Each structure stands twice: as structure tokens, then as C-alpha cells.
Short mmCIF file of C-alpha atoms and ligand atoms in Angstrom, two decimals:
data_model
loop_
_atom_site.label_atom_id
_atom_site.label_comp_id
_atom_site.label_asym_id
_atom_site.label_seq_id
_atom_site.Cartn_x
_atom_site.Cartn_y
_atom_site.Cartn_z
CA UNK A 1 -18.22 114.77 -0.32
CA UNK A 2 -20.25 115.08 -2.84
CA UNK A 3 -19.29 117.57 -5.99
CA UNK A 4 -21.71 120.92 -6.61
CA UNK A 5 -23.46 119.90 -10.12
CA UNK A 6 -22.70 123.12 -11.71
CA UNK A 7 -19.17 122.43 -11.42
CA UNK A 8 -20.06 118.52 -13.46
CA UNK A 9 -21.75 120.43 -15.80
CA UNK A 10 -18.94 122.25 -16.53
CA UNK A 11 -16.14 119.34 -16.64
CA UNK A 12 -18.45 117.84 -19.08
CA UNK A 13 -19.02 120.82 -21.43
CA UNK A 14 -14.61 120.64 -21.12
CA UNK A 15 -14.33 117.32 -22.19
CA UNK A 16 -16.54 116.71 -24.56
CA UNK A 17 -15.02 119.99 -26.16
CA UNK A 18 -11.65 118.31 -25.71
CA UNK A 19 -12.45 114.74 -27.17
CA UNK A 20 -14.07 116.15 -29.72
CA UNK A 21 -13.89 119.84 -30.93
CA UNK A 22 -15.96 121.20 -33.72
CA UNK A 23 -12.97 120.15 -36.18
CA UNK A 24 -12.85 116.06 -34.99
CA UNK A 25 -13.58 113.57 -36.94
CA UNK A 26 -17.46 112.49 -37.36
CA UNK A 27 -16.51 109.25 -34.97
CA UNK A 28 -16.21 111.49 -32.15
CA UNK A 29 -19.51 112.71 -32.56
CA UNK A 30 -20.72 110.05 -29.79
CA UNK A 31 -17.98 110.90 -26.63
CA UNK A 32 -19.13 114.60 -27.42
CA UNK A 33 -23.15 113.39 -27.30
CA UNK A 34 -22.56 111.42 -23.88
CA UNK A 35 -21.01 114.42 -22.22
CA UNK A 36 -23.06 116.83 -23.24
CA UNK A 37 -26.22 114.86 -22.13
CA UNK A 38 -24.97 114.85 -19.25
CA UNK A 39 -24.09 118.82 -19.32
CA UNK A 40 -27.35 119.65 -20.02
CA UNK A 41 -29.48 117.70 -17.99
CA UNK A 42 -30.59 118.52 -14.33
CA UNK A 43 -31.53 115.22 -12.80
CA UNK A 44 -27.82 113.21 -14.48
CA UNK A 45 -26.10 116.28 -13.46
CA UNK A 46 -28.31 115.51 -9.64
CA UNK A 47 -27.16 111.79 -10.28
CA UNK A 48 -23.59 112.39 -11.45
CA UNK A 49 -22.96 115.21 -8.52
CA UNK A 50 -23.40 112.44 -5.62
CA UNK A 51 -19.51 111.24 -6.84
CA UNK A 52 -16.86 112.85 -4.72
CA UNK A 53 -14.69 115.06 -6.95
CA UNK A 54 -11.81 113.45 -6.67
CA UNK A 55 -13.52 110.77 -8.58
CA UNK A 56 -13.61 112.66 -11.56
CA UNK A 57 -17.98 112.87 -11.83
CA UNK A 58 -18.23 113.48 -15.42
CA UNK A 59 -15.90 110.49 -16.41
CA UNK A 60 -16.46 107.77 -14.27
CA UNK A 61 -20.25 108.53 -14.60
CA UNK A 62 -20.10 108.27 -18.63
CA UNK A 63 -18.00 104.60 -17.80
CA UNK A 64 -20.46 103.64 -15.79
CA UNK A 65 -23.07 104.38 -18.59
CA UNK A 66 -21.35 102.51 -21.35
CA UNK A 67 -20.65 99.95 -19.25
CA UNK A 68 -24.40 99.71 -18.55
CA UNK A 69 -25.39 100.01 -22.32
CA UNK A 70 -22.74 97.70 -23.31
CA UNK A 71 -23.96 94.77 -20.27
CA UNK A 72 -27.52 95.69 -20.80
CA UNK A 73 -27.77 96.46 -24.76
CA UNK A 74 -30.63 97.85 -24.90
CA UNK A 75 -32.23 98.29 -28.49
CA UNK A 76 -31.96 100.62 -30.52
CA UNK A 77 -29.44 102.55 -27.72
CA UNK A 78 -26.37 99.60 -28.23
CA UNK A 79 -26.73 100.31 -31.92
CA UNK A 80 -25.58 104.04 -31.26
CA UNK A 81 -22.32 102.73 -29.82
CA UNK A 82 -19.26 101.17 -31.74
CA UNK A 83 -18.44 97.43 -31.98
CA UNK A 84 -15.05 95.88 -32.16
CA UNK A 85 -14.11 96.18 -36.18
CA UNK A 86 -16.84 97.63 -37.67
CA UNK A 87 -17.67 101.30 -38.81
CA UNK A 88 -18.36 103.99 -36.17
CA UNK A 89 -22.36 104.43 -35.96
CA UNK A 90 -23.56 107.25 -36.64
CA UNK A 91 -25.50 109.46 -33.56
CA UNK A 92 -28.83 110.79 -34.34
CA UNK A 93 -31.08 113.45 -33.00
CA UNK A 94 -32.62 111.39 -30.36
CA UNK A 95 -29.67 109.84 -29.44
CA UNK A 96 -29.75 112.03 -26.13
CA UNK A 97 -33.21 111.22 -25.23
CA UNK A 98 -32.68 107.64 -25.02
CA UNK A 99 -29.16 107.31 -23.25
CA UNK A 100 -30.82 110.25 -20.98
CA UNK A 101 -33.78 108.07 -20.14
CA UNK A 102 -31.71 105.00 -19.80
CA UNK A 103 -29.43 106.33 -17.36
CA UNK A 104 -32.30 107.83 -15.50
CA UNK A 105 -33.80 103.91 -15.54
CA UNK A 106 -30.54 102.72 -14.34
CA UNK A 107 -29.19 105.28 -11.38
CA UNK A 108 -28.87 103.31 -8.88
CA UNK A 109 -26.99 100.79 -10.38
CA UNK A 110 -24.89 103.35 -11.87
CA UNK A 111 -23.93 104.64 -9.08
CA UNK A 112 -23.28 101.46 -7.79
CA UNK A 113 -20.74 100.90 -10.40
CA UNK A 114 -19.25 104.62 -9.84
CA UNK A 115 -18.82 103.42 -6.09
CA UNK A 116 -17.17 100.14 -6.77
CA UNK A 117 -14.55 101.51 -9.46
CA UNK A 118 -12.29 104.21 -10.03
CA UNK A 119 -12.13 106.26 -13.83
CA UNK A 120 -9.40 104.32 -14.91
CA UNK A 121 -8.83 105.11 -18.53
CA UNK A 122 -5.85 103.17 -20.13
CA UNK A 123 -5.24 105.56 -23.96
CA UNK A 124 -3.02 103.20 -25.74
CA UNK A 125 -2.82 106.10 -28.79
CA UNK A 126 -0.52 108.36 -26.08
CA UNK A 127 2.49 105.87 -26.98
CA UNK A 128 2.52 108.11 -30.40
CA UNK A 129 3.13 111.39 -28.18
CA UNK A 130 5.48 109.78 -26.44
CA UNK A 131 7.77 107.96 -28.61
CA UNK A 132 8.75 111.24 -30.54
CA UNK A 133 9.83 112.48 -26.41
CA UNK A 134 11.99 109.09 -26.45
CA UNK A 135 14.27 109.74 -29.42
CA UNK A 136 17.24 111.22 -27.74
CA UNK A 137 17.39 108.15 -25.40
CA UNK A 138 16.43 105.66 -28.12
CA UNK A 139 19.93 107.57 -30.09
CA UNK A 140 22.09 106.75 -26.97
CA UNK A 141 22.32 103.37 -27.52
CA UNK A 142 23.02 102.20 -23.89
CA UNK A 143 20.29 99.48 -22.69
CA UNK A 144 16.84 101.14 -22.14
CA UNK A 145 14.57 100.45 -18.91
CA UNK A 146 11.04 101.98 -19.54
CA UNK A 147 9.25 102.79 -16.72
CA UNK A 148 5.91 103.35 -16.90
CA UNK A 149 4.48 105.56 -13.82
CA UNK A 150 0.25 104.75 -13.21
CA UNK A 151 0.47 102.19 -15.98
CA UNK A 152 -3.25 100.85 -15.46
CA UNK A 153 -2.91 98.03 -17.74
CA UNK A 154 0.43 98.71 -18.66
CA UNK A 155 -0.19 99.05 -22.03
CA UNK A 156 2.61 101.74 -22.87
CA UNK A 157 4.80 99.06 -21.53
CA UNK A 158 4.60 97.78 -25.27
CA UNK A 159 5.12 100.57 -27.02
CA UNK A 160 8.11 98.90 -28.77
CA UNK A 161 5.48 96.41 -30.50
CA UNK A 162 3.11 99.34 -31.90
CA UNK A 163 3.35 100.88 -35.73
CA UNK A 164 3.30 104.47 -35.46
CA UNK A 165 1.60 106.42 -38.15
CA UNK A 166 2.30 110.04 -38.64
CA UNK A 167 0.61 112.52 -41.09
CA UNK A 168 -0.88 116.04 -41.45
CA UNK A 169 -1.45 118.75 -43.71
CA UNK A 170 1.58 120.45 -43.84
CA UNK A 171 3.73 116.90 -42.72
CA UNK A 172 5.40 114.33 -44.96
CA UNK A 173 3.95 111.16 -44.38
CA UNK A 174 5.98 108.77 -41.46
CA UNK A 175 6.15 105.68 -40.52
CA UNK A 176 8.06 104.08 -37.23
CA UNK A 177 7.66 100.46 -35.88
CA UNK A 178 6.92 97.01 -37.10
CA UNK A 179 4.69 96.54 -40.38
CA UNK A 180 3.02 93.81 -39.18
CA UNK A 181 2.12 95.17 -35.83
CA UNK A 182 -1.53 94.50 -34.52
CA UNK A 183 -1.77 98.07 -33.01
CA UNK A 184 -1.53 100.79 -35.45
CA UNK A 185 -1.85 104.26 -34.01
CA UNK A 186 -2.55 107.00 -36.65
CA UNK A 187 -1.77 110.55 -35.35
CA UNK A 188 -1.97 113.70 -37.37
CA UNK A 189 0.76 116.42 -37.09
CA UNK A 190 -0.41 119.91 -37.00
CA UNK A 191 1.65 123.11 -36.69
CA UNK A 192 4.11 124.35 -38.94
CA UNK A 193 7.03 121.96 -36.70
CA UNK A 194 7.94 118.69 -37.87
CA UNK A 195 7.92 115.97 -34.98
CA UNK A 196 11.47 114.71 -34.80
CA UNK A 197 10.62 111.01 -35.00
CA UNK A 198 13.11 107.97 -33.80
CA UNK A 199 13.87 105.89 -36.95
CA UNK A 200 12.47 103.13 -34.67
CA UNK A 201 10.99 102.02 -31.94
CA UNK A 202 13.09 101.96 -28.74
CA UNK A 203 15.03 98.18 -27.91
CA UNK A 204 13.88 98.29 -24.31
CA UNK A 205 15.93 96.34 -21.92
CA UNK A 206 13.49 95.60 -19.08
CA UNK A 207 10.28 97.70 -18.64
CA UNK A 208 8.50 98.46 -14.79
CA UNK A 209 4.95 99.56 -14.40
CA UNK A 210 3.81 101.11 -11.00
CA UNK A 211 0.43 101.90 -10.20
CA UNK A 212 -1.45 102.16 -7.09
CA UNK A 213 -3.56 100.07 -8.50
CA UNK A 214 -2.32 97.89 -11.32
CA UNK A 215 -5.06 96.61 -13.63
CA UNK A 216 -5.05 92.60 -14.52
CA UNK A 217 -6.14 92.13 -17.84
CA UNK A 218 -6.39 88.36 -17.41
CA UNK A 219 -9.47 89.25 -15.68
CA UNK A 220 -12.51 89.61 -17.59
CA UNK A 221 -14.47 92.41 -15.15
CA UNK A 222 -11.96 94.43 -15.04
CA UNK A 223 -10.94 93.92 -19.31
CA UNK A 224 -14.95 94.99 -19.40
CA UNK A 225 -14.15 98.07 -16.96
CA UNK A 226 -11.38 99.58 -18.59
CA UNK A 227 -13.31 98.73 -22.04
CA UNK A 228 -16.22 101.34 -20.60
CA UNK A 229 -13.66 103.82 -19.57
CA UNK A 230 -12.50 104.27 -23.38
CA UNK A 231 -14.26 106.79 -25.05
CA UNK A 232 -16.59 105.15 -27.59
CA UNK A 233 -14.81 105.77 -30.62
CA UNK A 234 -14.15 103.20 -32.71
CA UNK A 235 -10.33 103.80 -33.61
CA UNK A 236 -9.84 103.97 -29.81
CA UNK A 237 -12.07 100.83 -29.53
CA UNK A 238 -9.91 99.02 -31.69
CA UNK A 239 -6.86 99.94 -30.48
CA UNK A 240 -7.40 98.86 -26.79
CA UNK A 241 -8.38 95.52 -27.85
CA UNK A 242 -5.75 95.17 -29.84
CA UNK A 243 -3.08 96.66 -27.07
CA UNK A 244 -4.79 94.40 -24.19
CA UNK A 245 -4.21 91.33 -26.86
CA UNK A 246 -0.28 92.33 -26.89
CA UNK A 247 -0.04 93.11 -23.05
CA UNK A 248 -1.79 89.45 -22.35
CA UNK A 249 1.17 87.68 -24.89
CA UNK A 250 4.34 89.93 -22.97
CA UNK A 251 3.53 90.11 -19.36
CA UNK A 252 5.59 92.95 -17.68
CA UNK A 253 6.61 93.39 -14.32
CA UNK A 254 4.41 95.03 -12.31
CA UNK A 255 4.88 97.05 -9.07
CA UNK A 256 1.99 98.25 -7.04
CA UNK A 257 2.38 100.87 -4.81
CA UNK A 258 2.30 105.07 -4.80
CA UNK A 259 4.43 106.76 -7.06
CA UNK A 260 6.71 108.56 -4.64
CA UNK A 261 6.57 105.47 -2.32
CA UNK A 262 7.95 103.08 -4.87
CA UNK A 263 10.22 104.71 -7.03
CA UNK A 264 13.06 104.64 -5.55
CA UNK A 265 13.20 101.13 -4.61
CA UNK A 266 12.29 100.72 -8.64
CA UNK A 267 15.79 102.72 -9.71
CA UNK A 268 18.01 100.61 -7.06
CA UNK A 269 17.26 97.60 -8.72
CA UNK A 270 17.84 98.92 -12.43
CA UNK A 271 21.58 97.99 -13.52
CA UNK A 272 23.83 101.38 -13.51
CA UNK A 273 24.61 100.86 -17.34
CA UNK A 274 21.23 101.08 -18.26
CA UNK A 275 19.45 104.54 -19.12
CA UNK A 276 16.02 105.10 -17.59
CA UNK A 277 13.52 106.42 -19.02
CA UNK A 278 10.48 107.33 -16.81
CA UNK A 279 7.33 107.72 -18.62
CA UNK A 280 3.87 109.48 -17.38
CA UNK A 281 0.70 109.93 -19.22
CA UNK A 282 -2.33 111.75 -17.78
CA UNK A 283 -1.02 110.93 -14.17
CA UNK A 284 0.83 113.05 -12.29
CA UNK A 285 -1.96 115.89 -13.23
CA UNK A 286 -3.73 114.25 -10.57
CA UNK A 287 -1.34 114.97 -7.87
CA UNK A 288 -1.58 117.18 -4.95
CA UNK A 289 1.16 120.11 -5.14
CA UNK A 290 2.90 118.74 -2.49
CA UNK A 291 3.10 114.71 -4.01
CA UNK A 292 3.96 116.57 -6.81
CA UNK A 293 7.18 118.41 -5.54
CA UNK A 294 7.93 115.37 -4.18
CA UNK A 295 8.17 113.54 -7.07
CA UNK A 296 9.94 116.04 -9.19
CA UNK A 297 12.43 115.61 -5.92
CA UNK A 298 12.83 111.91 -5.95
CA UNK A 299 13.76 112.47 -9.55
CA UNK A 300 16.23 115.07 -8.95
CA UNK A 301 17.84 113.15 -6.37
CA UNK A 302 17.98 109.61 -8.89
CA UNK A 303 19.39 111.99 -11.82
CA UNK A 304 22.51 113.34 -9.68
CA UNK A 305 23.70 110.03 -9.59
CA UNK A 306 22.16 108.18 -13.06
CA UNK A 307 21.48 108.73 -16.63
CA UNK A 308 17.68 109.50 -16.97
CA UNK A 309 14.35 110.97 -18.89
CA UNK A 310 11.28 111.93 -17.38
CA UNK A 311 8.47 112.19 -19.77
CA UNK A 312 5.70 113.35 -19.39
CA UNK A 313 2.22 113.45 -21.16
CA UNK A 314 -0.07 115.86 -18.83
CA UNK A 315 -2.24 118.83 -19.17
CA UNK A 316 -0.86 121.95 -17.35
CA UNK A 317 -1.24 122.19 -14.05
CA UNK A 318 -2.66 123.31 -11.62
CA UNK A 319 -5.98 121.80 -13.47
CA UNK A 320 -8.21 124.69 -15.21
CA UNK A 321 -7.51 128.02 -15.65
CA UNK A 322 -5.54 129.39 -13.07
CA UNK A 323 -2.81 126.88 -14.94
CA UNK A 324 0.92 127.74 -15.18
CA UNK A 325 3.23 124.73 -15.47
CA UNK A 326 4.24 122.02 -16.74
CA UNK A 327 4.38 119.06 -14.27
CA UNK A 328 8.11 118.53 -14.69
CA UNK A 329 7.57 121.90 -13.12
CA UNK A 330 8.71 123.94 -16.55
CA UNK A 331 6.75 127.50 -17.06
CA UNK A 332 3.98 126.01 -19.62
CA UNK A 333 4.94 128.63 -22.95
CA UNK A 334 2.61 131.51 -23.53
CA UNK A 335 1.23 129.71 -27.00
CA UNK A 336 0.16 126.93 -24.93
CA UNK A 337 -1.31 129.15 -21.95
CA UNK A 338 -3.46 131.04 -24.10
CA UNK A 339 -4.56 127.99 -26.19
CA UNK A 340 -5.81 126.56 -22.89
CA UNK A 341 -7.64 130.27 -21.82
CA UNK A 342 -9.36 129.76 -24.95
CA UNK A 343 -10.63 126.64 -23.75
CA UNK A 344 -8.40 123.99 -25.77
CA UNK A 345 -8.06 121.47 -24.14
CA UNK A 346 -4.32 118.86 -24.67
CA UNK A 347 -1.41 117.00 -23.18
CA UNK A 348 1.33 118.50 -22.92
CA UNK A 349 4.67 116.86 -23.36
CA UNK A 350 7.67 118.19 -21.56
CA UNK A 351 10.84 115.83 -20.71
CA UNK A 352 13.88 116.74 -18.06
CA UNK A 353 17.29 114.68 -18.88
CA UNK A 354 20.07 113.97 -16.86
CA UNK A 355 23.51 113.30 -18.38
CA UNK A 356 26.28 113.22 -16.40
CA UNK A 357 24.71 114.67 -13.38
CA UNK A 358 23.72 118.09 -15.87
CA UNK A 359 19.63 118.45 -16.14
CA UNK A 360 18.09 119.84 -19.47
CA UNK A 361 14.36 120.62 -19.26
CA UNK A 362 12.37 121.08 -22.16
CA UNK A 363 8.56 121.50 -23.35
CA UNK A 364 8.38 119.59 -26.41
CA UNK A 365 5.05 119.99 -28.15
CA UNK A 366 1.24 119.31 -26.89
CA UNK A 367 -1.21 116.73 -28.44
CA UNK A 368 -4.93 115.43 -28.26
CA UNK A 369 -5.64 113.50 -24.56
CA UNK A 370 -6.22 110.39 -27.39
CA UNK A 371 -3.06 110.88 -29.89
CA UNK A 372 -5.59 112.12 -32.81
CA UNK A 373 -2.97 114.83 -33.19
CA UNK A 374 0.22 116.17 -31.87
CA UNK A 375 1.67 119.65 -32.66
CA UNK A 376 5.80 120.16 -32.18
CA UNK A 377 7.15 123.63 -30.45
C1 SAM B 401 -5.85 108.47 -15.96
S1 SAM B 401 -5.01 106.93 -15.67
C2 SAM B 401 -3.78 107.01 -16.95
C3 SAM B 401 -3.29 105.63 -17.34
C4 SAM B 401 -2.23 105.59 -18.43
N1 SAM B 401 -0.99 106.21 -18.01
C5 SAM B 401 -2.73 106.21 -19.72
O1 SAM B 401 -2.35 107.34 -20.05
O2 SAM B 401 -3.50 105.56 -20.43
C6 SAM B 401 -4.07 107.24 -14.19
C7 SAM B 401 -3.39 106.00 -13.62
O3 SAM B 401 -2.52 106.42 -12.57
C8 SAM B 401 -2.65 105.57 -11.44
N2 SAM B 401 -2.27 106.36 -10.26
C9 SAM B 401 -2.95 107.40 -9.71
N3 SAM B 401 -2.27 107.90 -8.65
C10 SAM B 401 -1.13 107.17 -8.54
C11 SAM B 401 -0.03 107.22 -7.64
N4 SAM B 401 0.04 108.11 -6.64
N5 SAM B 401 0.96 106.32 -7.81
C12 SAM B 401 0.89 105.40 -8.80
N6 SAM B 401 -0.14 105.31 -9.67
C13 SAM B 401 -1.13 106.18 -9.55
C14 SAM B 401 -4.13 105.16 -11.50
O4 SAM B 401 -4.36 103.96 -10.77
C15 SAM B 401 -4.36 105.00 -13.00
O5 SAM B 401 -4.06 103.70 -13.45
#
């Protein structure tokens, strides 16, 4: 069914107010343009609202645009976007015209593309909000299984191989992971909290993706896919290239399937010695209530009889205003309920343990949907 364009219109105001608030850096200055071209315009909001909703409209539209640019490169309109290792370009004032126009040029084979793909965005930079979740488990010492839940690409797979870089105005400057890592992911730490950083990166054991769709990056179309669905920033740019170089060198095993379907097939075959750690980012958000429950059920039942973490990396839900929880299913604190009325926009990061049967739930802090910053509660 098609999605009412006023409601587009608004997702894309959100986002582009999320990737890039008034305080982001100048490189985010295109992600914000692309949306809010699209926010403002009748006939891309007319174009964009033909996408079922559960496609995400604003999103997979704004892939599908880059990707078009990017095959295309049209002149001067590819100049306005980043390349792989060079300096962010800047956007000028009729940057909107001309992606507008070019878009409008290109609709049907837009929507083409938004037909034959899903938004399948694979953020590399969320390992950094995650790995501060992981200490605990990284401290117990017992072999560590990381499973990734909708890994796309499965780049968090990796996060072992990354170099973490943490830093902030009121935050003493840290470093985790290899020095000579490829992918370096620089996050700034706001707040008055200090993020309680592993002194390294986890030893993982064995590491599990699942995805209803897993995403094989041996393949060039679908490298070029998940290249459009990145926001066009260069740090981001770099980073996914860099991350889909790693995941190419260490392939990990890969289990297609639902979430709920798989999982607990996934557990049986993890040794008993070993402690799991389930990581999600930005995908169980997307779950109806009741897939939801029954995740947060399947876990449950695994941690009454196994050591485990869930953590997860997702803005409240349910999606929008009307939100309330975390999706580990934890009241979402009033500091980050009234950060989201006033239209912020973040991840948050919440992680229920088991030990010995005993669950401990806890919201941990809330960061930037692409790891420019993470804030500690
Ligand atoms: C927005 S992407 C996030 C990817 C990655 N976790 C990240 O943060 O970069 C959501 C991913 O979840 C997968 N997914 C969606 N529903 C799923 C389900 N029910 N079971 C398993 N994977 C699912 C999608 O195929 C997609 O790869």
C-alpha cells in the first residue's frame, strides 16, 4: 500500500534532523540536503509515497538516488557527493535544484530500484556503541560467541579487528583496539558520564550472523547497494569500505533465516562453556509487538539455562512519539523520553544479562544512529 506523502515528508524532516542536527559536523551537511529535498518537494514526496511503508520511503528512496548519481554521475551533481579518501565536498545553494531535477529525470528507474531492494543500511561506526555494552562479558574471561542478530553484511561480526577512538569535551582521550587497524571509528563522548570502556577488544570465540536476508559482499551489486544505503558522508564512506575489505579477508558464518525462527537452533549449537553475547543494532525496532515479545521470550527461556548478554542498539519503541521502551522491554528513562519529545533523534543502548539463571537489565547510555557520539547514563 502505498504510504500518505505527508507522513514521507515528515520521516524525512526526522532524519535528516537526526543525521545531522544543527550542531554536526559540516560533512553532514549533504545526508541533511538529500532529505530535506525530498521534505520539501511535492512531486519526490508524489514519487517517494508510491513505496509501501514498511519499506521505509524516505530511506530507500534517498539509496536509490545515490545509487543513481553514483551509476549515472552526472556533472556537476557527482561532484556534490563524497569519494572514497578524499575530503567531504562541500553542498551549495543549488545543490537541491539539481539532485531535485535529477531524480525527477530518473523516477521510474528509481522506483525500479526501490522495488527490487530493501533499505538495507549496514553502520559499521555502531561497533563503538556497542563495545562499551560488551565490557562486563569481555571481563569474564570465559570464551565469547558474538552473535550478531540482522547482520546485513555482517560487519559487526569484526568488531574485534576495529580501533576505537573515544573523545569529547568534557572526556579524556581513549583508545581500544589494534593500532594498525584499517577501520578506525572516532566517536565523541558527550554528557557529564564517562563511557566505561573494555581495555580491549573482546577475544571472540566463534561469531554467528542471522539475517533474513544476509548480504554477500563478494558480490559487486549488492557491495554497490549497500554503498548507496550509507549516508554520504565521507567518514561513513570510508569506514564501510574499509569494514567490507575486513569482512571479505574473515568470512563468518552466516545463518539466514527470521530472528525468532533461528535463534534457538543458533544457541544449541554454541558449546555450554562459552558466554553469548547477542548483539542488535537498529533491528529489532523494526519488529511487530508481538515478534518482539517473542523474542525477548526466546531469550528469557536461553538465559534460564546459559550465561548470556543481549545488546541492543535501537531507538525506543514503539517508533515516534507515543514511545516508551526500550526493546529489551526496559521503561526508556525520563531524560531520554523527553530528549526524543523534543525531537532528538538516537540509539539507545540497553543490555539484559543472565548469570547463573539471575537477569540484570540495564539502560546504558544512547548515541548517534552513526556512532558520531555516544552519551553514558
Ligand atoms: C537497518 S539494518 C541494520 C543492519 C546492522 N545491524 C547495522 O546496524 O548496521 C536491519 C537488518 O536486519 C535484518 N532483519 C530484518 N528483520 C529481520 C528478522 N526478522 N530476522 C533477521 N534479520 C532481520 C535486515 O535484513 C537488515 O539486514
Amino acid at each position: 500500500m502505498p504510504t500518505d506523502p505527508s507522513v514521507v515528508a515528515e520521516q524525512a524532516g526526522m532524519i535528516a534532523a537526526a543525521w545531522s542536527p544543527a550542531d554536526a559536523p559540516a560533512s553532514w551537511a549533504l545526508t541533511a540536503a538529500q532529505f530535506e529535498a525530498l521534505r520539501d518537494d511535492c512531486e519526490l514526496l508524489a514519487l517517494a509515497a508510491t513505496i509501501p511503508a514498511d519499506r521505509l520511503p524516505p530511506l530507500l528512496f534517498t539509496a536509490a538516488a545515490t545509487f543513481l548519481v553514483l551509476e549515472r554521475s552526472p556533472a556537476p551533481l557527482r561532484n556534490r557527493f563524497p569519494r572514497l579518501g578524499e575530503l567531504q565536498p562541500p553542498v551549495d545553494g543549488r545543490f537541491k535544484d539539481a539532485y531535485r531535477r535529477f531524480c525527477l529525470d530518473h523516477g521510474d528507474r528509481l522506483l525500479a530500484l526501490c522495488a527490487e531492494h530493501r533499505y538495507q543500511m549496514n553502520e559499521v561506526g555502531r561497533c563503538a556503541e556497542l563495545l562499551p555494552a560488551l565490557a562486563p562479558a569481555i571481563a569474564d574471561g570465559r570464551p565469547l560467541v558474538l552473535v550478531d542478530i540482522g547482520t546485513g553484511a555482517g560487519l559487526a561480526l569484526q568488531l574485534d579487528r576495529y580501533r576505537y577512538v573515544f573523545d569529547g569535551p568534557g572526556a579524556r582521550k581513549s583508545t581500544v583496539g589494534e593500532e594498525r587497524a584499517s577501520v578506525v571509528i572516532e566517536t565523541e563522548v558527550r554528557g557529564s558520564r564517562a563511557v566505561p570502556l573494555p581495555p580491549a577488544p573482546p577475544r571472540i570465540a566463534e561469531r554467528i550472523g542471522i539475517d533474513i536476508e544476509p548480504l554477500d559482499l563478494g558480490d559487486g551489486g549488492v557491495r554497490d547497494w549497500l554503498y548507496a544505503c550509507i549516508p554520504q558522508e565521507i567518514g561513513a564512506v570510508n569506514r564501510f569500505h574499509r569494514a567490507a575489505q575486513v569482512a571479505l579477508e574473515h568470512p563468518a558464518r552466516m545463518v539466514r533465516g527470521d530472528a525468532c525462527a533461528v535463534l534457538p537452533e543458533v544457541l544449541a549449537s554454541i558449546p555450554d562453556d562459552a558466554i553469548v553475547c547477542l548483539i542488535d543494532s537498529y533491528v529489532h525496532v523494526f519488529f511487530e509487538p508481538e515478534e518482539l515479545r517473542r523474542f525477548r521470550a526466546l531469550v528469557d527461556e536461553a538465559g534460564a539455562s546459559r550465561d548470556l548478554d543481549w545488546i541492543s542498539l535501537d531507538p525506543l519503541v514503539p517508533m515516534g512519539d507515543a514511545a516508551t521502551d526500550t526493546v529489551i522491554g526496559v521503561p526508556a528513562p525520563s531524560a531520554l523520553l523527553e530528549r526524543q519529545r523534543r525531537g532528538a533523534v538516537f540509539g539507545a543502548l540497553a543490555r539484559v544479562s543472565y548469570r547463573g539463571g539471575e537477569r540484570l537489565e540495564a539502560v546504558l547510555g544512547f548515541a548517534h544512529p552513526g556512532a558520531a557520539w555516544i552519551e553514558w547514563l
